[in-house]
PDB file of C-alpha atoms and ligand atoms in Angstrom:
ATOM      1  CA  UNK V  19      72.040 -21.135  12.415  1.00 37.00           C
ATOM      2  CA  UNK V  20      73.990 -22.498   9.653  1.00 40.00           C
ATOM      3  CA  UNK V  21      73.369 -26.415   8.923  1.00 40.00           C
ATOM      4  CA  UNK V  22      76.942 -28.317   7.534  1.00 35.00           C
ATOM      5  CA  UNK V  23      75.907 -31.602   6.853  1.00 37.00           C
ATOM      6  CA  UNK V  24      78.745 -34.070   6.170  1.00 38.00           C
ATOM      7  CA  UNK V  25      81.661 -31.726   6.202  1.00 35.00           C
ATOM      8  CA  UNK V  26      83.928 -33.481   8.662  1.00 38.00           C
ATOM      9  CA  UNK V  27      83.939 -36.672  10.541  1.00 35.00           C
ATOM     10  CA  UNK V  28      83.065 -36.435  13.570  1.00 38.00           C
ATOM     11  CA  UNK V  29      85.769 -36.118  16.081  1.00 36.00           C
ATOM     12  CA  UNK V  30      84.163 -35.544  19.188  1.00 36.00           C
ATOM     13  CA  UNK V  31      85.545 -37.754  22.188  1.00 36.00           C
ATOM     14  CA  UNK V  32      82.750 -40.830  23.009  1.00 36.00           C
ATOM     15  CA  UNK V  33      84.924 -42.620  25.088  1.00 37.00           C
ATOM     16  CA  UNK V  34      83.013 -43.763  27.918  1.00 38.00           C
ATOM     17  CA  UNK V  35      85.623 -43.744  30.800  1.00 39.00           C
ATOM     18  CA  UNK V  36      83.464 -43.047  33.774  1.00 39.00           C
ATOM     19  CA  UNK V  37      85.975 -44.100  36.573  1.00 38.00           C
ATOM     20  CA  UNK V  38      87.065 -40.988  37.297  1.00 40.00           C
ATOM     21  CA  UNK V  39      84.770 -40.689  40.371  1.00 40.00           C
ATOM     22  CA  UNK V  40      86.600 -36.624  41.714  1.00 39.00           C
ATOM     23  CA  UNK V  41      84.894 -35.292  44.145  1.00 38.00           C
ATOM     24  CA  UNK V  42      84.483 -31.825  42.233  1.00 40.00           C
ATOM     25  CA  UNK V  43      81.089 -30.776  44.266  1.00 39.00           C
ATOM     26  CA  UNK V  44      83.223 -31.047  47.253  1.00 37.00           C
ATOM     27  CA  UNK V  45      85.651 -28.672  45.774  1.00 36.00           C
ATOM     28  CA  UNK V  46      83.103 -26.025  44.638  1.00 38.00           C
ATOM     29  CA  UNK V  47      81.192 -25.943  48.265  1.00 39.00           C
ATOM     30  CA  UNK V  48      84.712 -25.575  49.917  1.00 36.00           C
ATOM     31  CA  UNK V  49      85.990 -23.174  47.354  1.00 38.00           C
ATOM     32  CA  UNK V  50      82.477 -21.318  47.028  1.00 39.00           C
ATOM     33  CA  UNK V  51      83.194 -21.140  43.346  1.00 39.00           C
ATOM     34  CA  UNK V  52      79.478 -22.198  41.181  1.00 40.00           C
ATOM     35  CA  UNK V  53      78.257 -19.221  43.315  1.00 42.00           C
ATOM     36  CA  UNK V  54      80.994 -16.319  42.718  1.00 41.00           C
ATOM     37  CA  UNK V  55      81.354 -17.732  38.929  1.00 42.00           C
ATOM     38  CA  UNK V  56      77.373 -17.378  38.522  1.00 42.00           C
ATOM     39  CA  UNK V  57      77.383 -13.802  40.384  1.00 42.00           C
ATOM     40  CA  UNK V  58      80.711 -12.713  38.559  1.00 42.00           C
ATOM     41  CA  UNK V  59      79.448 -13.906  34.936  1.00 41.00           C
ATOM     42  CA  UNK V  60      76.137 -12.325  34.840  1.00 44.00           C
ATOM     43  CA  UNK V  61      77.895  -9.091  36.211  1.00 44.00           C
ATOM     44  CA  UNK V  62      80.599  -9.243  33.650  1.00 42.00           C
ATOM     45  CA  UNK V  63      77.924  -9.854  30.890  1.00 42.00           C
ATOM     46  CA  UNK V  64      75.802  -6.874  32.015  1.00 44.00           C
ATOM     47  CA  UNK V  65      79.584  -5.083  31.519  1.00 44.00           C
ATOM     48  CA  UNK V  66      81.098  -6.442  28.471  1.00 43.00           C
ATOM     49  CA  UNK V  67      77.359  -6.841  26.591  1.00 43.00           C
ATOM     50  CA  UNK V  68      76.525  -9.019  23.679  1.00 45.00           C
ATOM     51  CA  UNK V  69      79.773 -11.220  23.278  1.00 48.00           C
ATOM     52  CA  UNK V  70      79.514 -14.368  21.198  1.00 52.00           C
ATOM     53  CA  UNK V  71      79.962 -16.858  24.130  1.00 58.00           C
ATOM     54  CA  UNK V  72      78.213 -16.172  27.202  1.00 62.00           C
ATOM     55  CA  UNK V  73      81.000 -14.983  29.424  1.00 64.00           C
ATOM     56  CA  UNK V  74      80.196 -17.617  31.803  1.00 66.00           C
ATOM     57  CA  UNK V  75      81.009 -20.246  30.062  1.00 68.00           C
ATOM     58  CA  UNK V  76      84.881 -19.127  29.855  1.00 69.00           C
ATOM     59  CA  UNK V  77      84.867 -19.521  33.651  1.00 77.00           C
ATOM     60  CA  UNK V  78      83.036 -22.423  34.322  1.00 80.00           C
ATOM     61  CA  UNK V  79      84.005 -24.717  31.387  1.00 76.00           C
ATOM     62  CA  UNK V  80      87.834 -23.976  33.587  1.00 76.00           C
ATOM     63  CA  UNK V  81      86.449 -26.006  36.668  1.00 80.00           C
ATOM     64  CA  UNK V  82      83.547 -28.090  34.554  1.00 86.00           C
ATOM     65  CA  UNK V  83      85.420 -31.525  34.253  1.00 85.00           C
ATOM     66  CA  UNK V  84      83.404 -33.255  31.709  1.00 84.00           C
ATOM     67  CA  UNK V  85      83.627 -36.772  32.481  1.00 82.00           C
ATOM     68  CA  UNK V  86      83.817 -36.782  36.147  1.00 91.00           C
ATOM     69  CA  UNK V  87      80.817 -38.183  37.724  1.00 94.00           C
ATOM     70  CA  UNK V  88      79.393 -36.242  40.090  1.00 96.00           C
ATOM     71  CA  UNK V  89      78.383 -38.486  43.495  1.00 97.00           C
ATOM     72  CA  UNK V  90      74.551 -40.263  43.146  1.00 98.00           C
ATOM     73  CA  UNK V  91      72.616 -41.275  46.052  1.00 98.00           C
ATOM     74  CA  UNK V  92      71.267 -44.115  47.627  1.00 98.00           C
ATOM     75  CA  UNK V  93      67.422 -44.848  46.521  1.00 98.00           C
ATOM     76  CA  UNK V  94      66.836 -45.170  50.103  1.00 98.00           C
ATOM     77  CA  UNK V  95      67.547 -41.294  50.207  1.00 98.00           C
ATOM     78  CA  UNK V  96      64.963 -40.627  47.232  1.00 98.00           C
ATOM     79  CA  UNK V  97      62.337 -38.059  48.323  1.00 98.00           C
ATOM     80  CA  UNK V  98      59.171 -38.472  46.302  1.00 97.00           C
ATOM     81  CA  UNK V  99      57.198 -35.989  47.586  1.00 96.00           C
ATOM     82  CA  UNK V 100      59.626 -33.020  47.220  1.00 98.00           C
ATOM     83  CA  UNK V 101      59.865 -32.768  43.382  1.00 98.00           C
ATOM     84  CA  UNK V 102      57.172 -30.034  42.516  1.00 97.00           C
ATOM     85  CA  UNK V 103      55.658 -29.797  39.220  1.00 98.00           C
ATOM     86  CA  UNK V 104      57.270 -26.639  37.904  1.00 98.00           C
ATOM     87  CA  UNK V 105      55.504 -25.896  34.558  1.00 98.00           C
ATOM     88  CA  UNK V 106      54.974 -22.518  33.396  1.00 96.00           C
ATOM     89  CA  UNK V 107      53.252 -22.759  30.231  1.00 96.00           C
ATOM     90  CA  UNK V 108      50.971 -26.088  30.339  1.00 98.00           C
ATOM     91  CA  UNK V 109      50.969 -29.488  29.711  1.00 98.00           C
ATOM     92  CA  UNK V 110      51.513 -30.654  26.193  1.00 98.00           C
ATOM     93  CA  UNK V 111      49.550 -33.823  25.571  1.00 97.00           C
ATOM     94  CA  UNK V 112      52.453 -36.362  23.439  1.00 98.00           C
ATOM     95  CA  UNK V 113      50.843 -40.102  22.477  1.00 98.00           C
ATOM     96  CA  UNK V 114      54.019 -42.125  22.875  1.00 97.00           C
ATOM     97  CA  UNK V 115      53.342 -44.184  20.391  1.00 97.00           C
ATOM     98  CA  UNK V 116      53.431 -41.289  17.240  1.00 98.00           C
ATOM     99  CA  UNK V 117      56.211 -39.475  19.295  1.00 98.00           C
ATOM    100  CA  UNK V 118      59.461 -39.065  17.475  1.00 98.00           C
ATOM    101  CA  UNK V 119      62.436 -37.183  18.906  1.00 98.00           C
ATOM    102  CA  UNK V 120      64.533 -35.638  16.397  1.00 98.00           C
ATOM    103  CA  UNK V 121      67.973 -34.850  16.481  1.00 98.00           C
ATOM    104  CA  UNK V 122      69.696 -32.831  13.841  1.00 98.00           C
ATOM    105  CA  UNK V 123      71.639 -29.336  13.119  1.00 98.00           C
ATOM    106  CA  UNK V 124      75.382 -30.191  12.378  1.00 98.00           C
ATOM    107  CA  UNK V 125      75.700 -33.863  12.517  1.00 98.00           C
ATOM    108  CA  UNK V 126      76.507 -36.256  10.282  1.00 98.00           C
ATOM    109  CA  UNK V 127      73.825 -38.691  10.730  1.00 98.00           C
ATOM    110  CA  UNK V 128      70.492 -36.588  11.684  1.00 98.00           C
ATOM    111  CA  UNK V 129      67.674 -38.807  14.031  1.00 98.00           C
ATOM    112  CA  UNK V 130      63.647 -39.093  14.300  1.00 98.00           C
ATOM    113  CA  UNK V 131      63.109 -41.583  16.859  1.00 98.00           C
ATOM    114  CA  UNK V 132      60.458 -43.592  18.410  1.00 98.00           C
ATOM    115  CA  UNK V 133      60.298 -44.206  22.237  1.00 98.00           C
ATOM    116  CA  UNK V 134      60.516 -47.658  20.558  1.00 98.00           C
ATOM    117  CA  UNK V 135      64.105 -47.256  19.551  1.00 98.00           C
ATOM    118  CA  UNK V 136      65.015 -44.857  22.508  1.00 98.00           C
ATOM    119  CA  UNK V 137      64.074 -47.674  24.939  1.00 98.00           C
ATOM    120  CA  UNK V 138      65.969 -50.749  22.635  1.00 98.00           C
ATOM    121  CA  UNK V 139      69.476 -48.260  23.842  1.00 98.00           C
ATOM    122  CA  UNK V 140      71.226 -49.073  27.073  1.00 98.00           C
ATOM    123  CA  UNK V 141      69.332 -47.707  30.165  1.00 98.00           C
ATOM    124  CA  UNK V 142      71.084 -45.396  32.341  1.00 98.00           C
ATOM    125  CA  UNK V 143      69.421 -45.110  36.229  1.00 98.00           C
ATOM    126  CA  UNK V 144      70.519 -42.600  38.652  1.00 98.00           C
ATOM    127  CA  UNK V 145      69.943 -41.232  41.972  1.00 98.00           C
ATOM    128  CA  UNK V 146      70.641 -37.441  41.890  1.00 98.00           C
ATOM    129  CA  UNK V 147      69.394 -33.432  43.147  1.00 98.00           C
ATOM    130  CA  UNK V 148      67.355 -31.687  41.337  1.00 98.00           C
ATOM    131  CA  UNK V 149      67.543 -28.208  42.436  1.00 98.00           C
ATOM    132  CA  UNK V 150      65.249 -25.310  41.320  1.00 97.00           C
ATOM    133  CA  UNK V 151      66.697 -21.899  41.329  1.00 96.00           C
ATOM    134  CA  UNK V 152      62.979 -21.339  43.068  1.00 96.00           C
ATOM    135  CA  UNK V 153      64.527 -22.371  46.388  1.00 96.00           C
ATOM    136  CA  UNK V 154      63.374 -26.111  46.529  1.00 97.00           C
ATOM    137  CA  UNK V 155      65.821 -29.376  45.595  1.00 98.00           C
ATOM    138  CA  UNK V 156      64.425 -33.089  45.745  1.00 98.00           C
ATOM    139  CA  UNK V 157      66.150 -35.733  45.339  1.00 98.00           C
ATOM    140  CA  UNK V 158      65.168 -37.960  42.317  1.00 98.00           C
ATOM    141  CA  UNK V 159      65.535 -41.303  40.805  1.00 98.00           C
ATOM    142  CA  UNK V 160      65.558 -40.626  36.615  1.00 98.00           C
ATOM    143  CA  UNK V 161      65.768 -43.869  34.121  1.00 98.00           C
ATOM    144  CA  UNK V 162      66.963 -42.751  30.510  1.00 98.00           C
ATOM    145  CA  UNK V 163      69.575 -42.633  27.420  1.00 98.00           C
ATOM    146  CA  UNK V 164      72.507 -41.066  28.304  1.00 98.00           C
ATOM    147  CA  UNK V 165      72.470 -37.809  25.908  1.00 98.00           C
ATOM    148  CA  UNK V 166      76.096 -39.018  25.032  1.00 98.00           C
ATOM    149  CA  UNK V 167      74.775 -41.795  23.216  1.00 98.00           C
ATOM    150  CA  UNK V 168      72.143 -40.478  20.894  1.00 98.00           C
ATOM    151  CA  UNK V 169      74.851 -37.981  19.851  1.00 98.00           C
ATOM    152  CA  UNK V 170      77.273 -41.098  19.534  1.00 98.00           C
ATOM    153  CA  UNK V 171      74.937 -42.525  17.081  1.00 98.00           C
ATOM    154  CA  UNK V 172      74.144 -38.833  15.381  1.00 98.00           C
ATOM    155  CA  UNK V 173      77.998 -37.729  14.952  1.00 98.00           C
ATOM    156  CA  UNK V 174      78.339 -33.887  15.602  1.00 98.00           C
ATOM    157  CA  UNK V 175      80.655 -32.271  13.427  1.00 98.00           C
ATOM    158  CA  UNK V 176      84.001 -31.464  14.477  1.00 97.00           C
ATOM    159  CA  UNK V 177      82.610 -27.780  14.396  1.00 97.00           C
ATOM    160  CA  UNK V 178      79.377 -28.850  17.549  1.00 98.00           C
ATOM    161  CA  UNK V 179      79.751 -26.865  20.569  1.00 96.00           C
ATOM    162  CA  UNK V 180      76.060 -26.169  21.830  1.00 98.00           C
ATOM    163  CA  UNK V 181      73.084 -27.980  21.719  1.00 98.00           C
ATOM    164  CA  UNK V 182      69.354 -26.845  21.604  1.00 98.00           C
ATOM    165  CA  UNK V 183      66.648 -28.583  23.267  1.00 98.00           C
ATOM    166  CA  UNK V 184      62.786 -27.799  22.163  1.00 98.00           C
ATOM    167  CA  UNK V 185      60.070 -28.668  23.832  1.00 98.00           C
ATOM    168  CA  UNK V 186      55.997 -29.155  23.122  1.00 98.00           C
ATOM    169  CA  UNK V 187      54.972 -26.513  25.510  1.00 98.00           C
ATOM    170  CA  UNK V 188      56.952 -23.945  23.163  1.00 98.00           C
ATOM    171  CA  UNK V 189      60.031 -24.026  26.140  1.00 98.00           C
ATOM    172  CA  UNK V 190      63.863 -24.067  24.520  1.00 98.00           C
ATOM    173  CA  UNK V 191      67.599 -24.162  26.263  1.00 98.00           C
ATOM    174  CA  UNK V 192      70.933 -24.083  25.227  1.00 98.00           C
ATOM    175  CA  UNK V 193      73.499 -26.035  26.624  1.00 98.00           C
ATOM    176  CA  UNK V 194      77.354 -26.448  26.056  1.00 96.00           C
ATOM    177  CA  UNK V 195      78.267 -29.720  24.105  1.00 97.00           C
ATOM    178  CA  UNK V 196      80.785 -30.490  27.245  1.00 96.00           C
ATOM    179  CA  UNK V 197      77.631 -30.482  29.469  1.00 97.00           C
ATOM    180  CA  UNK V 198      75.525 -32.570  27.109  1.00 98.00           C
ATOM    181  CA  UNK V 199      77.985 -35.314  26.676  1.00 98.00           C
ATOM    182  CA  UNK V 200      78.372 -35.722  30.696  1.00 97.00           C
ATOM    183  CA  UNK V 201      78.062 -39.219  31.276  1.00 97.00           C
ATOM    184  CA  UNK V 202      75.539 -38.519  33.887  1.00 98.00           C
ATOM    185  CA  UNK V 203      72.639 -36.168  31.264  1.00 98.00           C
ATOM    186  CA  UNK V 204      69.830 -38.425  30.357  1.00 98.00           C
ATOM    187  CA  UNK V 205      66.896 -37.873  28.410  1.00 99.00           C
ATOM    188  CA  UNK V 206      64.933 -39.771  30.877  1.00 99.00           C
ATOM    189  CA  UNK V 207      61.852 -41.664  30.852  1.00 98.00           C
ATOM    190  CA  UNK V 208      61.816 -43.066  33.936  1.00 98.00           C
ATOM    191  CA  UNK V 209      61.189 -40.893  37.326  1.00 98.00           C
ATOM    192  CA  UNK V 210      61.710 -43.186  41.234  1.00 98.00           C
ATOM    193  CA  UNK V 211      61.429 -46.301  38.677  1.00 98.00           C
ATOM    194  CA  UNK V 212      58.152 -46.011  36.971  1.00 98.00           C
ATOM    195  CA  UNK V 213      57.172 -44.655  33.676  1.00 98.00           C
ATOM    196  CA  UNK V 214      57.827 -40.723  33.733  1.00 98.00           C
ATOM    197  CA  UNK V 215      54.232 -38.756  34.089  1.00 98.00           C
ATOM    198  CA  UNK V 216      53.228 -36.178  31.920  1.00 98.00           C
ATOM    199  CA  UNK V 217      53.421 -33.365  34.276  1.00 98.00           C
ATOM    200  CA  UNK V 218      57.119 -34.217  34.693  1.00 98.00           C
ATOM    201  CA  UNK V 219      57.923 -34.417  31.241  1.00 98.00           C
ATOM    202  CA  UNK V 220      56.611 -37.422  29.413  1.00 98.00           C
ATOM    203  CA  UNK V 221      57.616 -38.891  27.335  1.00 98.00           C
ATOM    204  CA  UNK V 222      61.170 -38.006  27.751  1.00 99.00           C
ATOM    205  CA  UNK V 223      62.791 -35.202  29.383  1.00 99.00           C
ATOM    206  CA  UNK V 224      66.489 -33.988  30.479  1.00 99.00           C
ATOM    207  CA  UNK V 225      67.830 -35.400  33.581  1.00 98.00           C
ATOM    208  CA  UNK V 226      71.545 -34.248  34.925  1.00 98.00           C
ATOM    209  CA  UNK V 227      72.775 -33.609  37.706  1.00 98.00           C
ATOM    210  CA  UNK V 228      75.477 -30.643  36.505  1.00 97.00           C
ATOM    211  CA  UNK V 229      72.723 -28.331  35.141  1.00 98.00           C
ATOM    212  CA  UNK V 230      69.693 -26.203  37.645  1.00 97.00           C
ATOM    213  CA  UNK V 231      66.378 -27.363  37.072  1.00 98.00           C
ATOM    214  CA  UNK V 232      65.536 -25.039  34.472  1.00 98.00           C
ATOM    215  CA  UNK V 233      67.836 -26.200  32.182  1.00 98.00           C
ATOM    216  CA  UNK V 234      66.818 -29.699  32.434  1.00 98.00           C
ATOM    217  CA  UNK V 235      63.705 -29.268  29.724  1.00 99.00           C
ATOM    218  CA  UNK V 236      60.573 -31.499  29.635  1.00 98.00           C
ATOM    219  CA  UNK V 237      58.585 -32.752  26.577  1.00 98.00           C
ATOM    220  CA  UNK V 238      61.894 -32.693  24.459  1.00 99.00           C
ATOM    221  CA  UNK V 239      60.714 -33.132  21.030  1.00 98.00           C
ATOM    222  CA  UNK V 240      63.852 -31.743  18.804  1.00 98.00           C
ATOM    223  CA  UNK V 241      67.624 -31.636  19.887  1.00 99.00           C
ATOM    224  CA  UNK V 242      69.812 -29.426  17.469  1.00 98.00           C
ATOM    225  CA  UNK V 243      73.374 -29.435  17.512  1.00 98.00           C
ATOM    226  CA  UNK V 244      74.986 -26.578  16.414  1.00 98.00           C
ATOM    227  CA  UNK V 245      78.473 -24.072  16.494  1.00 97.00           C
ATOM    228  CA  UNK V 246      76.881 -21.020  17.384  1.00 96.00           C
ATOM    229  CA  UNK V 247      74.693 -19.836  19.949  1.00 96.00           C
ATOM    230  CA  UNK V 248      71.536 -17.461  18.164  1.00 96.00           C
ATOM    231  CA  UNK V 249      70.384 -14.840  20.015  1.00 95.00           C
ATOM    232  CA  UNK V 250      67.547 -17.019  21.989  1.00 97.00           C
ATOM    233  CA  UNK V 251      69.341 -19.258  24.448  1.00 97.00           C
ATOM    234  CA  UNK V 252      66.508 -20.022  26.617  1.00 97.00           C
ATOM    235  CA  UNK V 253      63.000 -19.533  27.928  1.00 97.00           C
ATOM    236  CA  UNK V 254      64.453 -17.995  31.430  1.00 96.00           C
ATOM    237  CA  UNK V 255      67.920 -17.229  30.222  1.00 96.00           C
ATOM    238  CA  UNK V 256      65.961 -14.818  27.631  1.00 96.00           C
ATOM    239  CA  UNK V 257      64.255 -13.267  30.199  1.00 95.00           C
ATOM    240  CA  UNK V 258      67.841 -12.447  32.402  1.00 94.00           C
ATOM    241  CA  UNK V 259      68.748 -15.823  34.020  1.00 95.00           C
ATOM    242  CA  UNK V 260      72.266 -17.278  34.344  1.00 94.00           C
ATOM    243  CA  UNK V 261      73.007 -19.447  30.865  1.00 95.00           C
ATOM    244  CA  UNK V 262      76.195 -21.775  31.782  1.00 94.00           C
ATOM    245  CA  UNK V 263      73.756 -22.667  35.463  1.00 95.00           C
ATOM    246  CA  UNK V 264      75.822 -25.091  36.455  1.00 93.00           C
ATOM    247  CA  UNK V 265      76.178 -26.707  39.595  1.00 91.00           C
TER     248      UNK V 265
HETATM  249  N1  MTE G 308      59.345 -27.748  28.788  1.00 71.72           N
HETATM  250  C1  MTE G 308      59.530 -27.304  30.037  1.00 71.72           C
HETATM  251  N2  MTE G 308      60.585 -27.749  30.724  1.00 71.72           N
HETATM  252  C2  MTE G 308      60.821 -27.322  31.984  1.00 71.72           C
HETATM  253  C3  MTE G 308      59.984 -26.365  32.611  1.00 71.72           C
HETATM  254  C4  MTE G 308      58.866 -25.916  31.858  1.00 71.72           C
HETATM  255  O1  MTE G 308      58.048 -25.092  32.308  1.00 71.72           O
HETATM  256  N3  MTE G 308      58.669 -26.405  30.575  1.00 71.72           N
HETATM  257  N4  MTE G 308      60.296 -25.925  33.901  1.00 71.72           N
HETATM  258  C5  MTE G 308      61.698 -26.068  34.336  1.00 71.72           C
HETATM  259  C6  MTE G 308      61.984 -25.842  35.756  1.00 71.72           C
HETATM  260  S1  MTE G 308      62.228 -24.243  36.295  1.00 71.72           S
HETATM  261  C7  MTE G 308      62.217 -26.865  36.623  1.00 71.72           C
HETATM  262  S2  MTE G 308      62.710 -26.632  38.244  1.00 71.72           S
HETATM  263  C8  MTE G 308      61.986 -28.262  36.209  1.00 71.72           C
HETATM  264  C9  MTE G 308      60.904 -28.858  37.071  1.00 71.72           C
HETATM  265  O2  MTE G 308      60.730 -30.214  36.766  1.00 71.72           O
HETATM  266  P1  MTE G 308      59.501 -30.972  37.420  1.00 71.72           P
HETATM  267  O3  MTE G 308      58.246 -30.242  37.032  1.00 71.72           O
HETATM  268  O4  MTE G 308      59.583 -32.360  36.898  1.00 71.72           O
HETATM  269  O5  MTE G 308      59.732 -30.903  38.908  1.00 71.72           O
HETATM  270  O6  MTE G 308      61.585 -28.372  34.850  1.00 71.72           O
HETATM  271  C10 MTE G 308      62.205 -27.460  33.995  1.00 71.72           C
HETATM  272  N5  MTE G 308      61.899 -27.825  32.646  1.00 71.72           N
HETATM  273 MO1   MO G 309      63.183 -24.405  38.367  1.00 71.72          MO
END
């Protein structure tokens, strides 16, 4: 992966217009259309083989509107008991206070920051699914930064169309730029308002509800932008699992 520093300004939209509220998950139950795009793109990339873009993402940036909010919950409706620790390496053990998260790649303004300075930025809370492609779904209250504004503050180049988290249990995804500027991904460290727990991520984690659960890393410790995908997209996606997983 090829780093540009300072080549152009950034011009990627921040605006942070989030009054749109569309009922798109509405429109893809009805029209049946995450399911048929997931089973059609992993077909088509079995076909077509190795292409530059993950197939998928042709299809489902078309109905992906990036800054309509998809509908929250109530925390009445919160169900603590249902989200299940789903770690498949182990643990990592972060001290919050020598954490940094780093953000870098191709932006104009690369980031190590302190849970310090993450918590001094606006705090986002939301009530939302999470649903594992394991057959379970709970529904969870995450506190956080909204993605958006780290990347706000760390200026992608005009060029930015993915974005790689790492993780301190050796975990990594790859997500489309358009996901991880929804106004509603959050690296989150708050879960049902208290202090995240280690086992679900701590210190700080992705929260969104427009990814499956498996894209939504834990222990984030490095978030590289970047124009190109490299052949390792993600700890399941490696191993055969859908890339774009949206829902
Ligand atoms: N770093 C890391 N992130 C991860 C995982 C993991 O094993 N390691 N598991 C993923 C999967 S499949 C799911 S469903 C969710 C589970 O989050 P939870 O353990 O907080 O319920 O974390 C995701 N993020
Ligand atoms: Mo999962």
């Amino acid at each position: 992966m090829s780093q540009e520093p300072n080549q152009n300004p950034s011009d990627v939209e921040l605006e942070t217009d989030d009054t749109d509220l569309v009922p798109r998950r509405r429109f893809l139950t009805l029209a049946g259309a995450g399911l048929l795009t997931i089973g059609f793109g992993s077909l088509a990339e079995g076909l077509v083989g190795n292409l530059s873009e993950p197939f998928n993402q042709q299809i489902e940036s078309l109905i992906f509107q990036p800054h309509q909010l998809v509908p929250e919950f109530s925390v009445n409706e919160i169900e603590p008991d249902k989200l299940i620790v789903n770690t498949f390496r182990f643990t990592p053990a972060i001290s919050p206070v020598t954490y940094r998260l780093t953000i870098d790649g191709e932006v104009n303004n690369p980031l190590s920051l302190s849970m310090l300075d993450l918590q001094k930025l606006p705090l986002t809370s939301m009530v939302i699914r999470h649903v594992c492609v394991e057959g379970w779904a709970a529904i969870v209250q995450w506190g956080g930064v909204r993605l958006r504004d780290l990347l706000a503050i760390a200026k992608p180049s005009s060029q930015a169309k993915y974005v790689y988290f790492y993780s301190a249990d050796g975990y990594y995804e790859s997500w489309d730029i358009d996901s991880a500027m929804h106004p509603q991904t959050l690296m989150a460290y708050q879960k049902n308002g208290q202090p995240l727990e280690p086992s679900y991520g701590a210190p700080l984690r992705l929260a969104s509800p427009v990814k499956l659960g498996y894209k939504l890393s834990k222990w984030v410790t490095r978030i590289q932008v970047t124009s190109e995908l490299a052949e390792k997209r993600g700890y399941w996606e490696d191993l055969g699992y859908e890339w774009y997983a949206g829902i």
